[in-house]
Coordinates of C-alpha atoms (C1' of nucleotides) in Angstrom, one line a residue:
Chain A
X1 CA -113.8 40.5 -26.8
X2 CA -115.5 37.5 -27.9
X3 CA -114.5 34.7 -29.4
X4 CA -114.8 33.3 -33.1
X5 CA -117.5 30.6 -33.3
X6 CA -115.0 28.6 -35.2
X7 CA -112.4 28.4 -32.4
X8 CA -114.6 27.2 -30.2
X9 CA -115.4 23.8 -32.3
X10 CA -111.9 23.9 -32.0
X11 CA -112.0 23.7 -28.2
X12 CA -114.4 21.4 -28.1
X13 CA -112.6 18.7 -30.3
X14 CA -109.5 19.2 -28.4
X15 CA -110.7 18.5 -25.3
X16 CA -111.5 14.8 -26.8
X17 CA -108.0 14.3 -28.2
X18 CA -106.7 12.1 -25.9
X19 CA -102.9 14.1 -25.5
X20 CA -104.8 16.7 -24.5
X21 CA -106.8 15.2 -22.0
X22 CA -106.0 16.6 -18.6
X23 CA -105.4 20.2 -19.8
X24 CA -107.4 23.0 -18.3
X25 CA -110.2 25.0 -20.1
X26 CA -108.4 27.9 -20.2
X27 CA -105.5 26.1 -21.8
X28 CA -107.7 24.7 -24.4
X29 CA -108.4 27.6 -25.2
X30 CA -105.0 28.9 -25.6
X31 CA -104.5 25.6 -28.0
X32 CA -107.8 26.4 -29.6
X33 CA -106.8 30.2 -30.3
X34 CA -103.6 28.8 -32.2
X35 CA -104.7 25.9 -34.0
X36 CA -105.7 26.1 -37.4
X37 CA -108.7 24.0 -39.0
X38 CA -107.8 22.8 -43.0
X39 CA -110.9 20.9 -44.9
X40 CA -109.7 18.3 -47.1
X41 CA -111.5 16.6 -49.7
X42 CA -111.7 12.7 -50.1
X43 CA -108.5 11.7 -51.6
X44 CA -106.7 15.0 -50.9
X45 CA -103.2 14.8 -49.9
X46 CA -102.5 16.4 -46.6
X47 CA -98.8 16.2 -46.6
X48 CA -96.4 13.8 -48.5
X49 CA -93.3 11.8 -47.4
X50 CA -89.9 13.7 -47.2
X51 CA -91.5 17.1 -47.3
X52 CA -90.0 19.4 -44.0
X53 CA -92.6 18.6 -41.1
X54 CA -94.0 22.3 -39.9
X55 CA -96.6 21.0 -37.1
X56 CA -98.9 18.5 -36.2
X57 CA -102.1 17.3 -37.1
X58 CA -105.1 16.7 -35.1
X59 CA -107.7 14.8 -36.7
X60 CA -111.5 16.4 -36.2
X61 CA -113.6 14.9 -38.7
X62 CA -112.9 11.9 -41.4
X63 CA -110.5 10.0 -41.5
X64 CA -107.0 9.7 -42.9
X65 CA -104.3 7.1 -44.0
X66 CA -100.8 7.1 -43.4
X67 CA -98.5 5.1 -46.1
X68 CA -95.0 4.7 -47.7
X69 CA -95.0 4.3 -51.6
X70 CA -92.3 2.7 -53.6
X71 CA -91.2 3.6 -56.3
X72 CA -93.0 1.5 -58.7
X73 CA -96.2 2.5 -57.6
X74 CA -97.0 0.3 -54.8
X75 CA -98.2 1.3 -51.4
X76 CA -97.7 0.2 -48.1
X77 CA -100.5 1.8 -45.7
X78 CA -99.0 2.4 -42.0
X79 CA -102.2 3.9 -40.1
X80 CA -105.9 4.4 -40.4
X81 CA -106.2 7.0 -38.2
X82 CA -109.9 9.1 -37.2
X83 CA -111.7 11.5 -35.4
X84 CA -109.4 12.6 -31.6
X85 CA -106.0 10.8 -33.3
X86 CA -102.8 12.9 -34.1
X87 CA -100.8 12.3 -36.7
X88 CA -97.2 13.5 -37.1
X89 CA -96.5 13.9 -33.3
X90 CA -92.8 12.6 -33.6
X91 CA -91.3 14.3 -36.9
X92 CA -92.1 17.6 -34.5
X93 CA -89.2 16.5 -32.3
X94 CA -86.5 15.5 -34.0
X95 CA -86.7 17.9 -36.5
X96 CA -86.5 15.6 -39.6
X97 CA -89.2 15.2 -42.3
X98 CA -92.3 13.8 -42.7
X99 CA -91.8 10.0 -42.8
X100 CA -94.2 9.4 -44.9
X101 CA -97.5 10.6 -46.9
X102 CA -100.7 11.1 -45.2
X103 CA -104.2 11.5 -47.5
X104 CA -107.5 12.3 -46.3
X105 CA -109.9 9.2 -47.0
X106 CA -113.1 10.7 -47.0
X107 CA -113.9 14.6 -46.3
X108 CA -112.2 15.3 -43.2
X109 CA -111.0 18.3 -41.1
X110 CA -107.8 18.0 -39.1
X111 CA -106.5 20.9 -36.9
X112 CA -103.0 22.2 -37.6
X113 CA -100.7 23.0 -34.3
X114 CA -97.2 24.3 -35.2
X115 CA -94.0 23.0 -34.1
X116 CA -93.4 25.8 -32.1
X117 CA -97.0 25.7 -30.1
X118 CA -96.6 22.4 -29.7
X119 CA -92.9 22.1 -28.0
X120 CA -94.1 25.3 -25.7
X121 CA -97.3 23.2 -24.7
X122 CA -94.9 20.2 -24.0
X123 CA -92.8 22.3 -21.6
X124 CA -95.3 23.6 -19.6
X125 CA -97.3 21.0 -19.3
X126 CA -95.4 18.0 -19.0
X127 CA -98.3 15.8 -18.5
X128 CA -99.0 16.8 -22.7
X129 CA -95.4 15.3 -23.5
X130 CA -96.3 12.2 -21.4
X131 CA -99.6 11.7 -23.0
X132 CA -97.5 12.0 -26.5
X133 CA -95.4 9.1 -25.7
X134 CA -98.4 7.1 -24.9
X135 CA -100.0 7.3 -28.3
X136 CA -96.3 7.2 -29.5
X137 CA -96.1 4.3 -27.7
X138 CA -99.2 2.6 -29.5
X139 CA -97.8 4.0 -32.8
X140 CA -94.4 1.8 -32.3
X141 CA -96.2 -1.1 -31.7
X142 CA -98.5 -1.4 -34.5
X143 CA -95.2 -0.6 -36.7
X144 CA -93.7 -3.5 -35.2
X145 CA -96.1 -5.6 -35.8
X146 CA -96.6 -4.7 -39.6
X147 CA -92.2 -5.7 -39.5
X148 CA -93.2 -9.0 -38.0
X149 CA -96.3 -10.3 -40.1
X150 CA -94.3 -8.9 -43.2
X151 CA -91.1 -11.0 -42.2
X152 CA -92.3 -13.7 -41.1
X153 CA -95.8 -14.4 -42.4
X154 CA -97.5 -15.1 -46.2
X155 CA -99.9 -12.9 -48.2
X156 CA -102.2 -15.3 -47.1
X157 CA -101.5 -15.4 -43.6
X158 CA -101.5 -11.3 -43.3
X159 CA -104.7 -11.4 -45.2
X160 CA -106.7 -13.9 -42.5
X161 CA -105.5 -11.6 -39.5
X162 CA -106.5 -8.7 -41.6
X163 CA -110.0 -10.2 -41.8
X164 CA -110.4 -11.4 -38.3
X165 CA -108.9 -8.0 -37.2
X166 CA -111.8 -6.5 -39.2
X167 CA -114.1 -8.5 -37.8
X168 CA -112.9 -8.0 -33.8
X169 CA -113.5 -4.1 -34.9
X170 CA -116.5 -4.2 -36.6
X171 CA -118.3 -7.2 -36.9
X172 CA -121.7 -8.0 -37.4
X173 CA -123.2 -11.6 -36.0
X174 CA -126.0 -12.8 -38.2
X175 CA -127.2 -16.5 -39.1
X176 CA -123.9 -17.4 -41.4
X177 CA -121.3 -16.1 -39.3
X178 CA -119.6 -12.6 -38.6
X179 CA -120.2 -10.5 -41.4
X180 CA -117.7 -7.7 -42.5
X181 CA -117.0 -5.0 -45.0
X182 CA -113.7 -4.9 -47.3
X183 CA -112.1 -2.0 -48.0
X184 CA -113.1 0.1 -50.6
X185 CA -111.1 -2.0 -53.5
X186 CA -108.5 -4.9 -53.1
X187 CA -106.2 -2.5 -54.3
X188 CA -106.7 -0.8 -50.8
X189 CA -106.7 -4.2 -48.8
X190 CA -103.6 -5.2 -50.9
X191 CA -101.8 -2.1 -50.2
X192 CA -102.7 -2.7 -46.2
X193 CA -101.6 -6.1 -46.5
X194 CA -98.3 -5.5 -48.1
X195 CA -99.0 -6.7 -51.5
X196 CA -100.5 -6.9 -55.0
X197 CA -104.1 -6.8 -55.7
X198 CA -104.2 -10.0 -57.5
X199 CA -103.1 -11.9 -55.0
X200 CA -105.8 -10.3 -52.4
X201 CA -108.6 -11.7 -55.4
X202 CA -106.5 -15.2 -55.8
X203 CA -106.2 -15.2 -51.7
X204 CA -110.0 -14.4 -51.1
X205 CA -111.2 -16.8 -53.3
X206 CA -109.0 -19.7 -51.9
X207 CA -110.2 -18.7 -48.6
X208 CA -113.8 -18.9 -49.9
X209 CA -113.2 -22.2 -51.9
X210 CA -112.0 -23.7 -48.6
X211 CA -115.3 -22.9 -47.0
X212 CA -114.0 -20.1 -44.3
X213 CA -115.2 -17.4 -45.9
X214 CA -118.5 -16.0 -48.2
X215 CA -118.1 -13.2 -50.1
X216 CA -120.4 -11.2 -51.7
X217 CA -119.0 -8.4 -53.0
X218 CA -117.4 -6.2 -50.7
X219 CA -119.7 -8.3 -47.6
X220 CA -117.6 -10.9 -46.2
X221 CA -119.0 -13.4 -44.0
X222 CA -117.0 -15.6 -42.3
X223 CA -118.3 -18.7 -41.8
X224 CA -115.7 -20.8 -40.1
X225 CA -113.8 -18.6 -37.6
X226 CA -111.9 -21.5 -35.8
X227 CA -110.6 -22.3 -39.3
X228 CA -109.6 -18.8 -39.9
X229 CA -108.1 -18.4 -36.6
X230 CA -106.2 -21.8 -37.0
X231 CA -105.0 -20.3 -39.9
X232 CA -103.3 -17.5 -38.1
X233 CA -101.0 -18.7 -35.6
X234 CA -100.4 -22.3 -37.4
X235 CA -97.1 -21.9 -39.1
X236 CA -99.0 -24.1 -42.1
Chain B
X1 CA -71.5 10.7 3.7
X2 CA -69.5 9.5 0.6
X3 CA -71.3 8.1 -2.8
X4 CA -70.3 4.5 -4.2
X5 CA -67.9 4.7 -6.4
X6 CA -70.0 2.3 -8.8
X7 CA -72.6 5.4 -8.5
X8 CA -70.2 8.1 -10.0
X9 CA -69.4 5.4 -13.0
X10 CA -73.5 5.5 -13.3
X11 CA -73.3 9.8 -13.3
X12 CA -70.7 9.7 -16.0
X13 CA -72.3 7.2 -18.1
X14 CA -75.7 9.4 -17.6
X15 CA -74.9 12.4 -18.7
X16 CA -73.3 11.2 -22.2
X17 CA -76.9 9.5 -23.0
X18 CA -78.6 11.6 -25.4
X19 CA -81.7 11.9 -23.8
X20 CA -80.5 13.0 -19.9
X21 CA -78.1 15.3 -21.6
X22 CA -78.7 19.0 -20.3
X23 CA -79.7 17.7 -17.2
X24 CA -78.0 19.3 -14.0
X25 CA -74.9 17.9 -12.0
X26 CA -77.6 17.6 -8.9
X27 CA -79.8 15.7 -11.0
X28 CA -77.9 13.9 -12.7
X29 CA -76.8 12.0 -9.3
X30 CA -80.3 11.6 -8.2
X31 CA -81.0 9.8 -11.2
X32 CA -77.7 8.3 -10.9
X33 CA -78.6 7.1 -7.1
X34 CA -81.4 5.5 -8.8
X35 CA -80.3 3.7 -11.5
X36 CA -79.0 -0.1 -11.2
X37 CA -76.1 -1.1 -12.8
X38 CA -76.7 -4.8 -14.3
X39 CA -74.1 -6.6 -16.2
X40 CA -74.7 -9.2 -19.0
X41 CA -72.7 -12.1 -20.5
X42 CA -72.6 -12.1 -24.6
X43 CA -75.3 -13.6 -25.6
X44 CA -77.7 -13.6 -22.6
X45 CA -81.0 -12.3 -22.4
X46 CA -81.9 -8.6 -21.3
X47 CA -86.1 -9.4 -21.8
X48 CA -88.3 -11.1 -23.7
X49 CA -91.0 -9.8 -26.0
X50 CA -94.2 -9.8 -24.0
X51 CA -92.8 -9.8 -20.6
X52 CA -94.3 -7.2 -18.4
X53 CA -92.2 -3.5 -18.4
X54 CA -91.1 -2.6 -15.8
X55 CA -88.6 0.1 -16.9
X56 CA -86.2 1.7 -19.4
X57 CA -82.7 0.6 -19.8
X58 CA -79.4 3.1 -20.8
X59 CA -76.4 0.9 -22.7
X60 CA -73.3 2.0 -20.4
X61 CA -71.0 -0.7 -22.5
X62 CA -71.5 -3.3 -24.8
X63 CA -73.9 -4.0 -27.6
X64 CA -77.5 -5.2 -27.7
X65 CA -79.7 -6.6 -30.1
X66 CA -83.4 -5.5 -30.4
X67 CA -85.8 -8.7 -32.0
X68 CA -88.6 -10.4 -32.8
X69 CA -88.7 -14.0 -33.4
X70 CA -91.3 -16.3 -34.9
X71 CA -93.1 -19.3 -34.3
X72 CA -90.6 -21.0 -36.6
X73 CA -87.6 -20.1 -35.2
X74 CA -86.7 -17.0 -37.9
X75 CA -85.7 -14.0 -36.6
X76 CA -86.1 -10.7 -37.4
X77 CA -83.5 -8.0 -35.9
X78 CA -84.9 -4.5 -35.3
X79 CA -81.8 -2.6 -34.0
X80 CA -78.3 -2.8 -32.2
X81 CA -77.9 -0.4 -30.0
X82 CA -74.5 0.6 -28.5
X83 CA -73.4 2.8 -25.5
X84 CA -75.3 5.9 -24.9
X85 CA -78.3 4.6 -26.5
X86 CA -81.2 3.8 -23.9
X87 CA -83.7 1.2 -24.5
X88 CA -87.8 -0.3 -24.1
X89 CA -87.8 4.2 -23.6
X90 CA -91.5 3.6 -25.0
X91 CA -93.1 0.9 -23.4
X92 CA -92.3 2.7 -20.0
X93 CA -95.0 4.9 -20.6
X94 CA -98.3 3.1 -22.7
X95 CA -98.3 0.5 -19.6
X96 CA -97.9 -2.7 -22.5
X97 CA -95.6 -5.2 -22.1
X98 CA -91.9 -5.2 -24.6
X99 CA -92.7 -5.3 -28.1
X100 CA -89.3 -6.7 -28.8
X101 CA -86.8 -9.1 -26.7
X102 CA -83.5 -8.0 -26.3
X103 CA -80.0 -9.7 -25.6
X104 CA -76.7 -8.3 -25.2
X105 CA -74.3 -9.1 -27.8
X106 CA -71.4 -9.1 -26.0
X107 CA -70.8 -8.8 -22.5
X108 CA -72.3 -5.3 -21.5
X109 CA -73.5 -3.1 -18.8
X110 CA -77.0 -1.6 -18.7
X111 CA -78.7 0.8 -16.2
X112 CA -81.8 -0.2 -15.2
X113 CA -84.1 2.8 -14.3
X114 CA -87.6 2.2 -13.1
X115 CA -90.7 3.3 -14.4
X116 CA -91.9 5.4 -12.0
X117 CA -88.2 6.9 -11.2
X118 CA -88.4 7.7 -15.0
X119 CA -92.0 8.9 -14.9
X120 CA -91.2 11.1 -12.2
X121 CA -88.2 12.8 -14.1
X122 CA -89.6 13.7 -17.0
X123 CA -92.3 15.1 -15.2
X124 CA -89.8 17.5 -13.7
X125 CA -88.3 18.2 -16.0
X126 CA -90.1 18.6 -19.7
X127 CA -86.8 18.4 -21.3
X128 CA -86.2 15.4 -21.0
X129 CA -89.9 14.2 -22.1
X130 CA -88.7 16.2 -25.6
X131 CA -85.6 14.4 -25.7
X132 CA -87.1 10.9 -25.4
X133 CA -89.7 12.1 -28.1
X134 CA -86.6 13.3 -30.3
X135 CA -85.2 9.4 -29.9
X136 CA -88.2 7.8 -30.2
X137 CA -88.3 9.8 -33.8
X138 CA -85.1 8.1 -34.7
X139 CA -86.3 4.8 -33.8
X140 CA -89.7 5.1 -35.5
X141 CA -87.9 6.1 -38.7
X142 CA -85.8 3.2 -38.6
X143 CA -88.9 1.4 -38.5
X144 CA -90.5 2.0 -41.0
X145 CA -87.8 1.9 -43.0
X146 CA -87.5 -1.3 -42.4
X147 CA -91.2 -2.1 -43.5
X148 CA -91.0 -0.2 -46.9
X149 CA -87.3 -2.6 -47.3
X150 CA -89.3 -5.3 -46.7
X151 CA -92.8 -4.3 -48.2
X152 CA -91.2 -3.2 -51.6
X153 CA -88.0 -4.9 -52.3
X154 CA -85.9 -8.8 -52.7
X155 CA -84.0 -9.9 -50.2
X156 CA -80.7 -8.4 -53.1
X157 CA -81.8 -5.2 -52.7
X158 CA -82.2 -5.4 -48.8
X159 CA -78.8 -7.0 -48.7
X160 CA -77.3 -4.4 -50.9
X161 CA -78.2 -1.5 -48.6
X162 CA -77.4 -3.4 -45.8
X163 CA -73.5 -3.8 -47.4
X164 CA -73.9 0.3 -48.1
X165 CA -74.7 1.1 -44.8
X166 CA -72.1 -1.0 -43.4
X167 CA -69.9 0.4 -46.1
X168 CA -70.9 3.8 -44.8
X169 CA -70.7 3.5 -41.4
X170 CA -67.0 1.0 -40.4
X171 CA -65.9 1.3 -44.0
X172 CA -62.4 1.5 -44.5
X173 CA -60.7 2.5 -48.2
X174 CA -58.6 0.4 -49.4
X175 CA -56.6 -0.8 -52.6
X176 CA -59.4 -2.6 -54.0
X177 CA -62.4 -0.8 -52.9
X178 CA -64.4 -0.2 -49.7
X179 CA -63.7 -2.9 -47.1
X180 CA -66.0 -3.9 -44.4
X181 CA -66.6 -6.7 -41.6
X182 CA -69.8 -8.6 -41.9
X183 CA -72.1 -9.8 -39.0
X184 CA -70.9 -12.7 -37.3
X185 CA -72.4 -15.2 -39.4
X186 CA -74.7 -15.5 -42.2
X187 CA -77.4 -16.6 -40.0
X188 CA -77.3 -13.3 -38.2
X189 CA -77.1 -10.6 -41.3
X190 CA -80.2 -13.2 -42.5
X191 CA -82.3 -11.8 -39.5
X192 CA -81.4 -7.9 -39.9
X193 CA -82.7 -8.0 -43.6
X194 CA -85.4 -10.4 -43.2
X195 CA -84.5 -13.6 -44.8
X196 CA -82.8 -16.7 -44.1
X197 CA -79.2 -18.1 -44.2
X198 CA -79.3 -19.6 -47.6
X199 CA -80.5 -16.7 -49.0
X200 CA -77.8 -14.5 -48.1
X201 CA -75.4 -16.7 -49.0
X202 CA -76.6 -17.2 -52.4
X203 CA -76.9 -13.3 -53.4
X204 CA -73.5 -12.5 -51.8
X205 CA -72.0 -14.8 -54.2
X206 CA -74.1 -13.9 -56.9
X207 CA -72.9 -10.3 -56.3
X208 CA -69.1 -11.4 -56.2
X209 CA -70.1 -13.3 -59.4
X210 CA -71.1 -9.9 -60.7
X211 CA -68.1 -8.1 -59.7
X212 CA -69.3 -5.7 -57.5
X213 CA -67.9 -7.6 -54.0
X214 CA -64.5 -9.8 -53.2
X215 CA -65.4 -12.1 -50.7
X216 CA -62.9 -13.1 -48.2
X217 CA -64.3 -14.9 -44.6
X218 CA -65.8 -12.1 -43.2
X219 CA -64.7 -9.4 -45.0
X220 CA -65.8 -7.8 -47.7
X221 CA -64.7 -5.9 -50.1
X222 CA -66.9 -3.2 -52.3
X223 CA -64.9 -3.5 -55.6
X224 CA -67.6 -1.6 -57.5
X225 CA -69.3 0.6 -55.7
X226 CA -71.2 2.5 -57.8
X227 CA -72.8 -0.6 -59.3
X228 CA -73.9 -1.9 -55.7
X229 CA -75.5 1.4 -55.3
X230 CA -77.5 1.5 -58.4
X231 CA -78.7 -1.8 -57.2
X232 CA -80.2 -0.1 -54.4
X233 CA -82.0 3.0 -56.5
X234 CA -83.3 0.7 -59.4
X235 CA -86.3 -1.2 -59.2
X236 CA -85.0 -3.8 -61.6
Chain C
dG1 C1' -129.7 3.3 -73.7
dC2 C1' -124.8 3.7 -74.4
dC3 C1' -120.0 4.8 -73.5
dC4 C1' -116.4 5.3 -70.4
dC5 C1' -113.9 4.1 -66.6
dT6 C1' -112.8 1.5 -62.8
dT7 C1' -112.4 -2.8 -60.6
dC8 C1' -112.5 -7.8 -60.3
dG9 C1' -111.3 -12.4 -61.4
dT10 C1' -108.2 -15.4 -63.9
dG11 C1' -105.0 -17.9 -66.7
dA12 C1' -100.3 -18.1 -68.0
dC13 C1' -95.9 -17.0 -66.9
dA14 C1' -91.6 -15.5 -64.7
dA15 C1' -89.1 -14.5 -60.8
dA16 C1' -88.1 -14.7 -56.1
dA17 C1' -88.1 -16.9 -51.7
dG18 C1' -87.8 -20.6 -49.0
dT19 C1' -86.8 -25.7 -47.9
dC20 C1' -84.1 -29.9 -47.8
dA21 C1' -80.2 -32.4 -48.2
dT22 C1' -75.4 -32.8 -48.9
dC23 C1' -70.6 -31.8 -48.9
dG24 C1' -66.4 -29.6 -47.3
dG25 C1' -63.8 -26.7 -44.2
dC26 C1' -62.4 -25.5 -39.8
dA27 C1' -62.1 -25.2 -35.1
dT28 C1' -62.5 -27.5 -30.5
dG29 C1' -61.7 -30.8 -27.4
dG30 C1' -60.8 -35.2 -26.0
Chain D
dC1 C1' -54.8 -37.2 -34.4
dC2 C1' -59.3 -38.1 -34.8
dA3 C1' -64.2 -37.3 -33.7
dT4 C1' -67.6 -33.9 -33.4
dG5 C1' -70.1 -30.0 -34.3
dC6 C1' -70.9 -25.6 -36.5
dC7 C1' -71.0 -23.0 -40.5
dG8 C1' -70.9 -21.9 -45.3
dA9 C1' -71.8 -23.1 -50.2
dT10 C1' -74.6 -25.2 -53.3
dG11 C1' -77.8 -28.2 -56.1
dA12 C1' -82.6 -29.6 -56.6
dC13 C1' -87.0 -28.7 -55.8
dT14 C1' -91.5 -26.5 -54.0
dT15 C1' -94.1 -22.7 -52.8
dT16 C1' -95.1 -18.1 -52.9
dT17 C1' -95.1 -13.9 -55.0
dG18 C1' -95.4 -10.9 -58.5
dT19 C1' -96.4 -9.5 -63.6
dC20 C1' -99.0 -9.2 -67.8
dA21 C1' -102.9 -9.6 -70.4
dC22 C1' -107.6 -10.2 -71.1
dG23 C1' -112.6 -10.4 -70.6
dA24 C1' -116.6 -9.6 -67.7
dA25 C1' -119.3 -6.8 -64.4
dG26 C1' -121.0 -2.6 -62.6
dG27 C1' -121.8 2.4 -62.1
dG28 C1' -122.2 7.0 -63.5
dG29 C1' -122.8 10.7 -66.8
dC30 C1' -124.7 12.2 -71.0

DNA sequence: GCCCCTTCGTGACAAAAGTCATCGGCATGG
DNA sequence: CCATGCCGATGACTTTTGTCACGAAGGGGC
């Protein structure tokens, strides 16, 4: 009996999931044999907020973004989350909805796992359910701090550690400083930082007036880190 | 050989915590012979937010209070938790330090379990991994709940739900409406919706101006309830 | 090239949030 | 009984945030 090509890109991706490190071949095979790939297009929703939580998702390709919207249209975006993360490990548990909406960003394939695969995994192989609360673990914290810089801290403040975050991640040194990419829109980067898309523009361009920033488009090169990161943990 | 009588208090406390419930009588007094028993005066500290974790606490009596605080001195409360409810579950496993600092309320008794004692159970015994993952849940809800209060609406709206859950949860019918006991001070309800003293002071009388609250010390009664609640549902 | 659509930047406001200072009540403790 | 200190209420003010409206820029698609 052989087995479908398919299902074994399955394996191979779940072997890199990191709550699924540690499990045997075989039983990555077993995983592989009952998850279930779904393409999504860029901008597809993969599940919205309140609906009744039926699995998990593993993310194989792409990437996808976790958010709350209010009623007036806003968002507030949770997680970016890529290739190896899972998304929706903890509405599983207790049973209760989907806490919020999840969209693919670009074109991506995640890996369905139902509830029920899931909780049987968890109880044979308690090592699984420990690995869960890691990334669970890591999940809670960035939550935390999204309640703490949104309590305590001004658009502007949220948007300089947004930048310099960016730029631990990804940036680029060249001659001005460490260069970085926006977002797609500021309506994105507003929706990340927990506001309006005006004030993202009204923000950017202080910063740039202000001589810590260049932008050029959706390039930002920050030119005076220090002054950025003063700007961060100075209460003024 | 005879157990400590403090011991068979911890065992009887244990096995009404949500997450060690289904465990054996056997096991429950191994954990039990584990667990230390550490008593609190109101208002002293538990841990602080960054300190190193080194393991889980169970509420056996008392109250605590979950928080982060800010450079400035504001505060921002993140839960109470009461008997039954254990504590810092999470942190146990990712390795980081607390997220959060915690103080008792008022004088209380916690069980201190260690990490590895912890580790070690739910590794034995997969059931109890599930159950943590089904509290964890709660909490994460709660969470972001409390970023999409924050993210998309005034400190009158946060204050009004605040009133409704109290309302909800201790509120007693009488004569003139709902009645209900507000936190200790101003100051403190300030921290659990974000905002500062003033603040909350200012929209509780504006509310009483508007007739949906009497105002008397620290009691409140909800005169008009349905208008407090379409405060909560309408954007404007 | 030309239209259509989206996004950006901005000015002008309006509303909300936060700060500062003051006053008055009330409890506590000498 | 008075002094002291904490807390609540409130007025005056500043800053921040958010809304609305508009014009300009850019990128497809036809």
């Amino acid at each position: 009996m052989s087995v479908p090509e398919s299902k074994v890109t399955c394996g191979q991706t779940l072997a890199k999931v990191p709550i699924f490190s540690g499990l045997t071949e075989s039983e990555l095979v077993f995983l592989a044999e009952r998850a279930v790939p779904r393409r999504y297009a860029a901008g597809e929703s993969v599940f919205g907020e309140g609906e009744p939580c039926s699995g998990l998702y593993v993310v194989e390709s792409g990437h996808v973004r976790i958010f709350k919207s209010s009623a007036s249209g806003r968002e507030q975006v949770l997680s970016i989350d890529g290739p190896g993360s899972s998304i929706a490990e903890l509405p599983v548990f207790d049973g209760g909805n989907y806490p919020a909406s999840v969209t693919a960003i670009d074109d991506a394939t995640l890996l369905f796992v139902s509830k029920q695969d899931f909780q049987a995994l968890c109880l044979a192989h308690p090592q699984v359910a420990l690995k869960v609360l890691r990334v669970v673990g890591a999940r809670l914290r960035r939550l935390v701090g999204i309640i703490e810089e949104l309590s305590f801290t001004t658009v502007r403040h949220r948007l300089a550690s947004f930048l310099l975050r960016l730029a631990q991640k990804e940036g680029k040194r060249s001659a001005a400083g460490v260069e970085i990419t926006l977002p797609a829109s500021n309506q994105e980067l507003a929706a990340h930082i927990g506001t309006v898309r005006e004030l993202v523009s009204r923000n950017l361009s202080r910063l740039q007036a202000e001589g810590m920033l260049q932008i050029d488009g959706r390039t930002v090169t920050i030119s005076n880190l220090k002054a950025l990161e003063a700007e961060i943990d100075s209460p003024e």
